Coordinates of N, CA and C in Angstrom, one line a residue:
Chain A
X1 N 33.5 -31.5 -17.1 CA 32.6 -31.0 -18.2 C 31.4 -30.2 -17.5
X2 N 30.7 -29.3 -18.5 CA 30.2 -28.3 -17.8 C 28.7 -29.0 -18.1
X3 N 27.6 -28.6 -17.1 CA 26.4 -29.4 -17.4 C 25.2 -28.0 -16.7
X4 N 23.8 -28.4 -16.9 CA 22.8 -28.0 -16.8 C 21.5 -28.5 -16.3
X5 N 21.2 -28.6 -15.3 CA 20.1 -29.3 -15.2 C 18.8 -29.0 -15.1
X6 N 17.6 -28.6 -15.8 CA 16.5 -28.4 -15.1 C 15.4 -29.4 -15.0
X7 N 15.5 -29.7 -13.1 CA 15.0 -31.2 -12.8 C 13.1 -31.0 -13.1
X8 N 12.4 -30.1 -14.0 CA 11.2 -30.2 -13.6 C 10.8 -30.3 -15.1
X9 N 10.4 -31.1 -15.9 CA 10.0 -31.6 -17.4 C 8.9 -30.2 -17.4
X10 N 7.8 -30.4 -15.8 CA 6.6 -29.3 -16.6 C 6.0 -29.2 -15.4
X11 N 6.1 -27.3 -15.3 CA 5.5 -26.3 -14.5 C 4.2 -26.5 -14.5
X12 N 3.0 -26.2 -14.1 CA 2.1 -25.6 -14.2 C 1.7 -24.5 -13.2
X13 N 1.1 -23.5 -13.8 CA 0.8 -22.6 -12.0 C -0.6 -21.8 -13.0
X14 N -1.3 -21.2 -11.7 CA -2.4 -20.8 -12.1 C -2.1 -19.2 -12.4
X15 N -2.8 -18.1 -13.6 CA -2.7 -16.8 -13.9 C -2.6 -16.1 -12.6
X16 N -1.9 -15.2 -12.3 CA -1.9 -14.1 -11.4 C -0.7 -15.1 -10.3
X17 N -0.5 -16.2 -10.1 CA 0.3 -17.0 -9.2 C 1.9 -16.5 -9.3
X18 N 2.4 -16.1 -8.4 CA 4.2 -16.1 -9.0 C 4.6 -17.6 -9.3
X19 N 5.5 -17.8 -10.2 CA 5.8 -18.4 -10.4 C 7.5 -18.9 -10.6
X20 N 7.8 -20.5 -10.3 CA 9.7 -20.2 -10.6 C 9.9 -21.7 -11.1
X21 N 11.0 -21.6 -12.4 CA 11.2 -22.7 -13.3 C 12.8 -22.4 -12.6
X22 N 12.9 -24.2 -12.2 CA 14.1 -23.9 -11.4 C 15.6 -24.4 -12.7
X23 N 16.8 -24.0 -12.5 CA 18.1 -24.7 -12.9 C 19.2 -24.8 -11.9
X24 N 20.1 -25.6 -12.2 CA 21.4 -25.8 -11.6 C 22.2 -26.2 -12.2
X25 N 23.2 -25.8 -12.5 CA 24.6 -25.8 -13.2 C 25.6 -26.5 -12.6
X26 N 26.7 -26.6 -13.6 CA 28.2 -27.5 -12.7 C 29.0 -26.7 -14.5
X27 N 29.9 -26.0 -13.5 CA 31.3 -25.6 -14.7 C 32.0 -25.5 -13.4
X28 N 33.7 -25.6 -14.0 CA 34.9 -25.8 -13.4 C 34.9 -24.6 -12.5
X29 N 34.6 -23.3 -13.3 CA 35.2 -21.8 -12.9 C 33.9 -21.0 -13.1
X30 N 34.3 -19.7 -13.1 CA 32.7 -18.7 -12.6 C 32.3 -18.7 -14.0
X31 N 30.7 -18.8 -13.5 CA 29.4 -19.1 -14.9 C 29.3 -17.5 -15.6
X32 N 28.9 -17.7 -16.7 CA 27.9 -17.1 -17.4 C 26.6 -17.6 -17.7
X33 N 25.1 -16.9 -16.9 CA 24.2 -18.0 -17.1 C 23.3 -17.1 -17.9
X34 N 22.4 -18.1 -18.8 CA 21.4 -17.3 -19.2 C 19.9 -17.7 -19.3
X35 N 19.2 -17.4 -19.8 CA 17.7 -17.9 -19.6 C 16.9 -17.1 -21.4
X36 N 16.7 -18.5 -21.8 CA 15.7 -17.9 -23.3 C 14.7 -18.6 -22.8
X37 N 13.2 -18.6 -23.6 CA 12.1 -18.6 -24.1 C 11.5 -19.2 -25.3
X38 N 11.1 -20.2 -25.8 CA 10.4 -20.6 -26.9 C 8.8 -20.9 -27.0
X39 N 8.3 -20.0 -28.2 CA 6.9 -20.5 -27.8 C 6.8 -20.9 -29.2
X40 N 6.1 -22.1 -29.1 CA 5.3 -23.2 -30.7 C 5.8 -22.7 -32.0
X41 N 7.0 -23.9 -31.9 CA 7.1 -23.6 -33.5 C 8.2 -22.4 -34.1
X42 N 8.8 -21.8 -32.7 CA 9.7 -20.8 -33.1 C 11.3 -20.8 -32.7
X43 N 12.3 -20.0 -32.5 CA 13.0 -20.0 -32.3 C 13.3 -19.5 -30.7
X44 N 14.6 -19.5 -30.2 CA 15.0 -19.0 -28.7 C 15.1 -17.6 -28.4
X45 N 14.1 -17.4 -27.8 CA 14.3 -15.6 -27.6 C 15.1 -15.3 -26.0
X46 N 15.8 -14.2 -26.3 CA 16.7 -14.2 -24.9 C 16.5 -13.5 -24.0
X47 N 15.8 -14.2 -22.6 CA 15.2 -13.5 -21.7 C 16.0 -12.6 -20.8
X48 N 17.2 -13.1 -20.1 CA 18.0 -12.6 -19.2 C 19.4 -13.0 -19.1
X49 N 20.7 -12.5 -18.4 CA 21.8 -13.4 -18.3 C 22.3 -12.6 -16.9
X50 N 22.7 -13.8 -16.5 CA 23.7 -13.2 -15.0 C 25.4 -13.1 -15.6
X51 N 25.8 -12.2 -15.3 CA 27.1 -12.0 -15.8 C 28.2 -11.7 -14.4
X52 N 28.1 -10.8 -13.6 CA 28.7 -10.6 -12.7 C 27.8 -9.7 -12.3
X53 N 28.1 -9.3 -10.9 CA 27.5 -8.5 -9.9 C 26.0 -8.2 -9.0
X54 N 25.2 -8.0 -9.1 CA 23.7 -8.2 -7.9 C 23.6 -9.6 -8.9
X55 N 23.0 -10.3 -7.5 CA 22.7 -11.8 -7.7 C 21.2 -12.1 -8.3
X56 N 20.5 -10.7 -8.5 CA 18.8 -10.6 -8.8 C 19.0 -10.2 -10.2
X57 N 18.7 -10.7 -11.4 CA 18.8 -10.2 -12.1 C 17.3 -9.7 -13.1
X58 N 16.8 -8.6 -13.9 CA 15.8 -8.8 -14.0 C 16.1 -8.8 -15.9
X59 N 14.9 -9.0 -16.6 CA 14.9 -9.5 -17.9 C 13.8 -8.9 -18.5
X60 N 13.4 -9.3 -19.5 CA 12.1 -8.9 -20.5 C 11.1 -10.1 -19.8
X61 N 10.0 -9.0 -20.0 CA 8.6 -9.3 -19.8 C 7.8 -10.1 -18.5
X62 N 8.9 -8.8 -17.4 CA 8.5 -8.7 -16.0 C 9.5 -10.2 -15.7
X63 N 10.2 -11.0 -16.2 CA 11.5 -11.8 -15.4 C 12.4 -11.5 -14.7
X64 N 12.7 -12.7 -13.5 CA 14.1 -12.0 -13.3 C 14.4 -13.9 -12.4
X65 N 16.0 -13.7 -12.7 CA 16.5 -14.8 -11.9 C 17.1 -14.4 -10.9
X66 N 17.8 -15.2 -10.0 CA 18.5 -15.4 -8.8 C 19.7 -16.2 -8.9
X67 N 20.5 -15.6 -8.7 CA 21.8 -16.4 -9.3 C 22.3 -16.6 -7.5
X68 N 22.5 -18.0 -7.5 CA 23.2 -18.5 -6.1 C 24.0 -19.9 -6.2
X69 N 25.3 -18.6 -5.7 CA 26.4 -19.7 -6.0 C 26.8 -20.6 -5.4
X70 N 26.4 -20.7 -4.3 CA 26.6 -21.7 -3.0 C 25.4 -22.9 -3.3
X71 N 24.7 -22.7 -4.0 CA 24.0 -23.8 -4.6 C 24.0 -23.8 -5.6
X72 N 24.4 -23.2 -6.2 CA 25.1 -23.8 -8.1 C 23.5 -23.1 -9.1
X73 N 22.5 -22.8 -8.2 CA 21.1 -22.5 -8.8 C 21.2 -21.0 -9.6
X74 N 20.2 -20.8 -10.9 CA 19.9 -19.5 -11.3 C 18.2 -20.0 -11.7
X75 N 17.6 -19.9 -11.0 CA 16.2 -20.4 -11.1 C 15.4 -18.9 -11.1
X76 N 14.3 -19.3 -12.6 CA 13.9 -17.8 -13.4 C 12.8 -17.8 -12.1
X77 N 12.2 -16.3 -12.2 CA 10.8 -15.9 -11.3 C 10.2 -14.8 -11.5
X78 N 8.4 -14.7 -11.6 CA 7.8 -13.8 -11.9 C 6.6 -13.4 -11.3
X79 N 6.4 -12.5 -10.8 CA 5.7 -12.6 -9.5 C 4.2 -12.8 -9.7
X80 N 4.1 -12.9 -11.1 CA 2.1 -12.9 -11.3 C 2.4 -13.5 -12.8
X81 N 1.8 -14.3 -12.8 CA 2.1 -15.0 -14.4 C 0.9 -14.9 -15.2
X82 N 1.6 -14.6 -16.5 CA 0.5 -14.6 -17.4 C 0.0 -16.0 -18.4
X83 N -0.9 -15.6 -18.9 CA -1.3 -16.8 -19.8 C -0.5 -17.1 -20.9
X84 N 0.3 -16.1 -21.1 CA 1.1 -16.0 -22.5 C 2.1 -16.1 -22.1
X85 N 2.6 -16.4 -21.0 CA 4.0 -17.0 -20.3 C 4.0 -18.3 -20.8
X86 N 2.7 -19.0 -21.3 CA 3.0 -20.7 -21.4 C 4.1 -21.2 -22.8
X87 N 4.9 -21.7 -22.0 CA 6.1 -21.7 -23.4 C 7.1 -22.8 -23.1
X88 N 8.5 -23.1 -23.7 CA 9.3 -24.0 -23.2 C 10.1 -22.9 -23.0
X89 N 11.3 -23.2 -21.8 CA 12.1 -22.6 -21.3 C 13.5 -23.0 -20.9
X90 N 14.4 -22.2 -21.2 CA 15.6 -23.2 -21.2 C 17.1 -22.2 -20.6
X91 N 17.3 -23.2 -19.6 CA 18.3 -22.3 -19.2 C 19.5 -22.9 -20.0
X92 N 21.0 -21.8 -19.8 CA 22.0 -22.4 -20.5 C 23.3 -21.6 -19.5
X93 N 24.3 -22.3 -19.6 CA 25.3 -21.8 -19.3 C 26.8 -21.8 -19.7
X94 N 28.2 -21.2 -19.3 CA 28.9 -20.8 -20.1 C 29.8 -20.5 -19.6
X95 N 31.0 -21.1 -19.4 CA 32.0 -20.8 -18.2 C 32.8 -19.6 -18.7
X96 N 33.3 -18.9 -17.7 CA 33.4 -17.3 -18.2 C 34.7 -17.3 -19.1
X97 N 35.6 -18.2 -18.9 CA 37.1 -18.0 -19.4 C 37.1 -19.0 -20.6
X98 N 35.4 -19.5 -20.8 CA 35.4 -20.6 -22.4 C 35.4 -19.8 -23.4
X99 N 35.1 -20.7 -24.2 CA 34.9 -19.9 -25.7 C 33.0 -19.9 -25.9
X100 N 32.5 -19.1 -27.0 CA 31.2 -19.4 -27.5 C 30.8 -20.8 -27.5
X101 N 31.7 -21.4 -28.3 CA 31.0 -22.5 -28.7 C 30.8 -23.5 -27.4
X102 N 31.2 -23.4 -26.1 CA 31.3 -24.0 -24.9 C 29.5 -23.7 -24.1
X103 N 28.4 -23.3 -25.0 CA 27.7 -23.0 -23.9 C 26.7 -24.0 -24.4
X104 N 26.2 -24.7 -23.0 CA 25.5 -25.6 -22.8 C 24.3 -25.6 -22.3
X105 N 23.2 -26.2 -22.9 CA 21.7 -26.1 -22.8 C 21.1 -27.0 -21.5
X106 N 20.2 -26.2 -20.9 CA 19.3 -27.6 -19.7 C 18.4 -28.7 -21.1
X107 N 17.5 -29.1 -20.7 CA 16.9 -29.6 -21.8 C 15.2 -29.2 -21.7
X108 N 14.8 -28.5 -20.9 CA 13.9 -27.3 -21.2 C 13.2 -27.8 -20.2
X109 N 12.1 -26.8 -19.8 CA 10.7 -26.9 -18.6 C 9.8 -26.0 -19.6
X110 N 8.6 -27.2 -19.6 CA 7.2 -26.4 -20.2 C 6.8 -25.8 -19.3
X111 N 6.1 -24.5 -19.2 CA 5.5 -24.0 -18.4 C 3.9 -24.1 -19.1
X112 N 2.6 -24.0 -18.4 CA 1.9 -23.6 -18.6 C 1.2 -22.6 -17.8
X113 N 0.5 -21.7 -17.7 CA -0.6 -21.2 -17.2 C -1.7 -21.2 -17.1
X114 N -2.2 -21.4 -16.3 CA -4.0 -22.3 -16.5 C -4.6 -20.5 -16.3
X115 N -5.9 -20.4 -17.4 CA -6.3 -18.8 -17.0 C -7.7 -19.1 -15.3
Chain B
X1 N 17.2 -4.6 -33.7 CA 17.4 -5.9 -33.2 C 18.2 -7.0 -34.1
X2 N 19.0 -7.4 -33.6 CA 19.3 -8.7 -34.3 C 18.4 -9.2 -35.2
X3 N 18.8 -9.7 -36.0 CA 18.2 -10.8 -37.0 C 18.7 -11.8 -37.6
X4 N 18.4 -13.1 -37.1 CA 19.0 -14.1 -37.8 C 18.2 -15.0 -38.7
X5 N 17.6 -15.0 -39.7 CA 16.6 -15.5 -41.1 C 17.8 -16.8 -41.5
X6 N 16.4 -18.0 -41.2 CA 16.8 -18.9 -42.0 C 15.7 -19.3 -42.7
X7 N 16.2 -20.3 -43.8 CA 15.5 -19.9 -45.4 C 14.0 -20.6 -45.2
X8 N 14.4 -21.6 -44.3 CA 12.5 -22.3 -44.4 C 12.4 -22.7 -43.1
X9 N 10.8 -22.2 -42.8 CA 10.7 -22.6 -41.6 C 10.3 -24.4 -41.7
X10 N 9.8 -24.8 -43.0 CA 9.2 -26.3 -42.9 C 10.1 -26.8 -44.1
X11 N 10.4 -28.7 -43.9 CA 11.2 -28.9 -45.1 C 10.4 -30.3 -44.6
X12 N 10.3 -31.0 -45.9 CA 10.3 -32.3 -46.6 C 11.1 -32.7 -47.0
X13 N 12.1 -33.4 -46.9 CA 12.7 -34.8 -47.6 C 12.8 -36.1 -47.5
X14 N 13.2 -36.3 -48.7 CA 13.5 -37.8 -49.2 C 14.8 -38.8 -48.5
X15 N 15.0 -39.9 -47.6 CA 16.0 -40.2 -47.3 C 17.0 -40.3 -48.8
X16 N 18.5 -40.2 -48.6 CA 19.4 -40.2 -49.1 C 19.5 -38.3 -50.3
X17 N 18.5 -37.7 -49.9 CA 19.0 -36.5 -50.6 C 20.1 -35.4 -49.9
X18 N 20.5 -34.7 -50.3 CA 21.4 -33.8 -50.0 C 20.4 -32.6 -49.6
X19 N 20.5 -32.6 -48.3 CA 19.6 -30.7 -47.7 C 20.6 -29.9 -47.2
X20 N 20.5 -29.0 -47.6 CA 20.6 -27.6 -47.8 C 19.7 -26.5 -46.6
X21 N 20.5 -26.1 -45.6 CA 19.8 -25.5 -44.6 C 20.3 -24.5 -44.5
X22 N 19.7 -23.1 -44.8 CA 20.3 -21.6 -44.7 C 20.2 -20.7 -44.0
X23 N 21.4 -19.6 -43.0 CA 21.3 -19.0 -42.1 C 21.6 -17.4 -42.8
X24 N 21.3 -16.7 -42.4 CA 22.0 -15.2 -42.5 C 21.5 -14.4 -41.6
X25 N 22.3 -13.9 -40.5 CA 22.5 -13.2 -39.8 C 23.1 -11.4 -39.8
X26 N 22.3 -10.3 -39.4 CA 22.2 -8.9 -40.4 C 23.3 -8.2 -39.3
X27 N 23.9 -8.5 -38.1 CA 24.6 -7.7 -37.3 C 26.1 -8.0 -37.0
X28 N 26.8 -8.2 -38.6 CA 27.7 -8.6 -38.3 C 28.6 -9.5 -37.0
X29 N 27.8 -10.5 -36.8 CA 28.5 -10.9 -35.8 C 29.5 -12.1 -36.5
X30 N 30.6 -12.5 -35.4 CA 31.5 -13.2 -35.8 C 31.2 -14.7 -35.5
X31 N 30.6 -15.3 -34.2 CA 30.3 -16.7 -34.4 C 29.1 -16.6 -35.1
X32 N 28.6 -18.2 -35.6 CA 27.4 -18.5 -35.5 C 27.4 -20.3 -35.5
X33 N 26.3 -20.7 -34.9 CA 26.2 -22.0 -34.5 C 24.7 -22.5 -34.9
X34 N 24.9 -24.2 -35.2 CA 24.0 -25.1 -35.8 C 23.4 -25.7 -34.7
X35 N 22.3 -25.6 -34.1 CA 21.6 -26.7 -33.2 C 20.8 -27.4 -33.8
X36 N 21.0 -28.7 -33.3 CA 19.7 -29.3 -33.1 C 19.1 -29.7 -31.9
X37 N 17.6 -29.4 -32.5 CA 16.7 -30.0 -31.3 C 15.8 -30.8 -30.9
X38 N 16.1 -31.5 -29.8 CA 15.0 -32.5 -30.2 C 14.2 -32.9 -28.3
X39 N 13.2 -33.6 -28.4 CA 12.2 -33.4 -27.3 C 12.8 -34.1 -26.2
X40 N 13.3 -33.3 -24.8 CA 13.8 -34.4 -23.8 C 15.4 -34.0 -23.9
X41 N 16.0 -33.7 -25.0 CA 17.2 -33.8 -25.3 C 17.9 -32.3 -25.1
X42 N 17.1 -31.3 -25.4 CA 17.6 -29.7 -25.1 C 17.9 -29.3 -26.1
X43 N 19.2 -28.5 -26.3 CA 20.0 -28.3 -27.9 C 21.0 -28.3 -27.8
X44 N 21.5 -28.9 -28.9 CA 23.0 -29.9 -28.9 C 23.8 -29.3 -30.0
X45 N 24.7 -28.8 -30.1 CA 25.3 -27.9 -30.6 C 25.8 -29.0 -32.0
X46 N 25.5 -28.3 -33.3 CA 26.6 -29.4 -34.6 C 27.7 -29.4 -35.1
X47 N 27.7 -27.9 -35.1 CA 29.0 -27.1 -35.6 C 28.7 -25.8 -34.9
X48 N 29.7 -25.0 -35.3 CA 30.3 -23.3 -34.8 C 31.0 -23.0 -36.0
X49 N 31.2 -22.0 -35.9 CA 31.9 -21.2 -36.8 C 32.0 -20.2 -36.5
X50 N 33.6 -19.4 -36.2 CA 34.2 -18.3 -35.4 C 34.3 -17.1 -36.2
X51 N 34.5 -17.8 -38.0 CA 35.2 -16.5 -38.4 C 35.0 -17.0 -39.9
X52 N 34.8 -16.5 -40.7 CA 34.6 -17.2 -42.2 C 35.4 -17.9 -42.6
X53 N 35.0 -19.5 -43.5 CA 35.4 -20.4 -43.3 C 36.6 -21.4 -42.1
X54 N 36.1 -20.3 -41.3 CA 36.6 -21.9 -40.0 C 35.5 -22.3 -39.6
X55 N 35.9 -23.3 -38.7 CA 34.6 -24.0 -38.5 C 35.4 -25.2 -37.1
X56 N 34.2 -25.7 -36.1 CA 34.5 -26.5 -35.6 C 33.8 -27.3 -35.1
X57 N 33.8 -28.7 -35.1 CA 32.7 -29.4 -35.0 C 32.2 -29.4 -33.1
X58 N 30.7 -29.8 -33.0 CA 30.1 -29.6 -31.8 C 30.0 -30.7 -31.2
X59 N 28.9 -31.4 -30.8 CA 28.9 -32.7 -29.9 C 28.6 -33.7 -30.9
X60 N 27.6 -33.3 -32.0 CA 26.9 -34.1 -32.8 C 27.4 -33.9 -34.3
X61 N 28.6 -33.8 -35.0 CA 28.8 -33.5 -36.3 C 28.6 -34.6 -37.1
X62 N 28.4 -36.2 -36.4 CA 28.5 -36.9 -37.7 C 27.2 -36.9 -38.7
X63 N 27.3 -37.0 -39.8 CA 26.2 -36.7 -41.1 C 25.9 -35.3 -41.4
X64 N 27.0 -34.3 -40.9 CA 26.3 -33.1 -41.1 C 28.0 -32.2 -41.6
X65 N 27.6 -31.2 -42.6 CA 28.7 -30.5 -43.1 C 28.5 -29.1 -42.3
X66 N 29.1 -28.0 -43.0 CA 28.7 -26.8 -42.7 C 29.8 -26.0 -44.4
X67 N 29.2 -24.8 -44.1 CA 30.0 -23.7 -44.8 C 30.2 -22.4 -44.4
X68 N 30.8 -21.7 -44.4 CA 30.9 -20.2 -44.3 C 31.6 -19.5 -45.4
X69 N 31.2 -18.9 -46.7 CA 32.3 -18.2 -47.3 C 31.8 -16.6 -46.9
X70 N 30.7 -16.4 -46.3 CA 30.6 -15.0 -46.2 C 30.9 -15.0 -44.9
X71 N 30.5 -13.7 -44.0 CA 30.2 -13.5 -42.8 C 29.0 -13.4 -42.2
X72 N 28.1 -13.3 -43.3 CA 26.5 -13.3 -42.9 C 26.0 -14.4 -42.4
X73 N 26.5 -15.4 -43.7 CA 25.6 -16.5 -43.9 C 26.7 -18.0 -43.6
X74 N 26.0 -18.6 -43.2 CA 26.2 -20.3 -42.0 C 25.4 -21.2 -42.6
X75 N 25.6 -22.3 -43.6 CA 24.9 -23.1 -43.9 C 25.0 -24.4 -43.2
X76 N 24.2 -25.3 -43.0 CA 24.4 -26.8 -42.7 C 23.7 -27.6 -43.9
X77 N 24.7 -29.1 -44.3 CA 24.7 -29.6 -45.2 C 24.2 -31.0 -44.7
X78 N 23.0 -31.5 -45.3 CA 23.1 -32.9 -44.7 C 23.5 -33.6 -45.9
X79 N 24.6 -34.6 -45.5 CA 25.3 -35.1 -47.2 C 24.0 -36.2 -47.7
X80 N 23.7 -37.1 -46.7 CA 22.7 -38.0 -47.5 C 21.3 -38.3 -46.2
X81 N 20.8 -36.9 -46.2 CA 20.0 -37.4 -45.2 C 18.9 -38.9 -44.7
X82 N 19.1 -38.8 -43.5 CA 18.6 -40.2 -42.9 C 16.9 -39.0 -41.8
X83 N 16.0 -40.8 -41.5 CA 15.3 -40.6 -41.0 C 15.5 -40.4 -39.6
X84 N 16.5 -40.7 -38.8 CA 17.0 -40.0 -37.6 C 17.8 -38.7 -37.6
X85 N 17.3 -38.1 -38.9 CA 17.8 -36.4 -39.0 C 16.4 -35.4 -38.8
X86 N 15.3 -36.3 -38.6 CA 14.5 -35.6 -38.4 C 14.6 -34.7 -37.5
X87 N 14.1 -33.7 -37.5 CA 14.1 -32.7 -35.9 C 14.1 -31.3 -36.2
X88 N 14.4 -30.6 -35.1 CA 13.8 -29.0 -35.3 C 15.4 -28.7 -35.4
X89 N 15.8 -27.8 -36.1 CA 17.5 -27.2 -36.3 C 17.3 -25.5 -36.1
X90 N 17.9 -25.0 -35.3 CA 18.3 -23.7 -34.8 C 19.2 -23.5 -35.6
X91 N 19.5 -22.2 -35.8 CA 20.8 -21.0 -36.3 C 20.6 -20.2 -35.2
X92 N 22.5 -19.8 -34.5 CA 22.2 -18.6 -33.7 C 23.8 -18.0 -34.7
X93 N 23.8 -17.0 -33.7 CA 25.1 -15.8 -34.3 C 25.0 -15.0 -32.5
X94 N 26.2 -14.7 -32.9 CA 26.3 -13.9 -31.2 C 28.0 -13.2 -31.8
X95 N 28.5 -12.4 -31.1 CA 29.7 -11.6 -31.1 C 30.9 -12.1 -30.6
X96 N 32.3 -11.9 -30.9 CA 32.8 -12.6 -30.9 C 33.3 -12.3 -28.9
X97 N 33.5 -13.7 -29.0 CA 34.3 -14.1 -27.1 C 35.5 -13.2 -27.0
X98 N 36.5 -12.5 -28.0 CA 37.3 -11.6 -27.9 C 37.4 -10.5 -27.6
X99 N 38.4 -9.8 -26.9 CA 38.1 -8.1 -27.0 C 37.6 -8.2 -25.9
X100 N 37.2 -8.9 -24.9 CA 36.5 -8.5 -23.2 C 35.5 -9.2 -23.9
X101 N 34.4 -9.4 -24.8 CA 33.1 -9.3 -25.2 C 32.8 -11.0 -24.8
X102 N 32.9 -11.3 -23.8 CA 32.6 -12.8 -23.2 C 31.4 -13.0 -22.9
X103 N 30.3 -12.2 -22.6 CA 29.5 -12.3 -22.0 C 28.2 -12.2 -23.1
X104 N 28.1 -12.0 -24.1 CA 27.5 -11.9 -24.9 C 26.6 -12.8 -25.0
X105 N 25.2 -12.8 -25.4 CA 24.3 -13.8 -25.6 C 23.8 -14.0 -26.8
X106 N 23.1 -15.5 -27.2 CA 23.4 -15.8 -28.7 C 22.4 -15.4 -28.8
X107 N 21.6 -14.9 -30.3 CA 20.3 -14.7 -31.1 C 20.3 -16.0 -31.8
X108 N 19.0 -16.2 -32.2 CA 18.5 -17.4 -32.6 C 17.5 -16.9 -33.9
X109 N 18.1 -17.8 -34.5 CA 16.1 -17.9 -36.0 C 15.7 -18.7 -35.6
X110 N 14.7 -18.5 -36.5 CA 13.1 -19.2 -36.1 C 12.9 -20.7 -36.0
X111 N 13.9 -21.5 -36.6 CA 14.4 -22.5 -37.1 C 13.5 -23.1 -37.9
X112 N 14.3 -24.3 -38.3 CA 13.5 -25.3 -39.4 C 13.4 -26.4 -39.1
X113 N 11.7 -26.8 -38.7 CA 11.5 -28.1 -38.6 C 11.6 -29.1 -39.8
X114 N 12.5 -29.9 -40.1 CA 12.9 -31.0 -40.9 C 12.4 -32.1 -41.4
X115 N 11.4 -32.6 -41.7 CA 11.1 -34.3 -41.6 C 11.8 -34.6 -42.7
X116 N 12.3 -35.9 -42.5 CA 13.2 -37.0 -43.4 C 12.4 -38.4 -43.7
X117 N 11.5 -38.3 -44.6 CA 10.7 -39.7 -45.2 C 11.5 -41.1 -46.1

């Protein structure tokens, strides 16, 4: 079974700090990973996805992950964070030869930003 | 952009009524899927739905229906809702896994936070 983990309940980092909300995955065969966004009260907006090819991927609103497969990690990063970064965050993943309904949620990292 | 509108963002009910949760999605896509969410737990898939009226259940179906007779629209049915249905429920829609198109990522509404009194 395919799983998700992100081991950190809640980020904090200070404005202008880079910052990185980590995950780690487990599927049988090569991932599809992705990374959304929720802020209070709303729904998942879709930050980024590693699909195949450069292991850096970058996304909306100055994101970008690192997809490494030798440690199973695609942990998001931003080099200067903002205040309005503070949100829940959720990675997910998706084994490439599944179907849709096969994709599987971490169970989220709050981030904050202290200004 | 995508758009997936569901009908309320706040709901009240009464244990043992019948709720009624509505999705419609504007870019013709061919899946769409029911989450729920809850604190600690992530989002746990209830149903799917590939293609108008099929449907397949997710990790968590028991106490929950679904419909599809259009292709827009994805309803979830609670037959007699209970107080451990409380919780925030997602609608997404994404394109279908066919045709090469695997890699596709789902859109999401705003969802509807639930309480069950």
């Amino acid at each position: 079974a395919q799983s998700v983990a992100q081991p950190e309940d809640q980020v904090n980092v200070a404005e202008g700090n880079p910052l990185t909300v980590k995950c780690t995955y487990s599927v049988s065969g090569n991932p599809y990973l992705f990374w959304y966004v929720q802020y209070p009260n709303r729904g998942l907006q879709f930050l980024l996805k590693y699909i195949t090819g450069d292991n850096l991927v970058k996304g909306s609103y100055g994101f970008e992950a690192e997809f490494n497969k030798s440690q199973t990690s695609f942990h998001l990063k931003k080099p200067s964070a903002l205040v309005s970064d503070s949100a829940l965050y959720f990675c997910a993943v998706r084994e490439a030869s599944g179907s849709a309904r096969q994709l599987t949620f971490g169970s989220g990292t709050q981030l904050t930003v202290l200004p | 952009d995508v758009k997936v509108t569901q009908s309320s963002r706040y709901l009240v009910k009464r244990t043992g009524e019948k709720v009624f949760l509505e999705c419609v999605q504007d870019m013709d896509h061919e899946n769409m899927f029911w989450y729920r969410q809850d604190p600690g737990l992530g989002l746990r898939l209830i149903y799917f739905s590939y293609d108008v009226k099929m449907k397949e259940k997710g990790d968590i179906p028991e106490g929950y229906s679904v419909s599809r007779e259009k292709k827009e629209r994805f309803s979830l049915i609670l037959e007699s809702a209970s107080t451990n249905q409380t919780s925030m429920y997602l609608c997404a829609s994404s394109l279908s896994t066919a045709g090469g198109f695997r890699n596709t990522e789902a859109f999401f509404g705003q969802g509807t936070r639930l309480t069950v009194v």
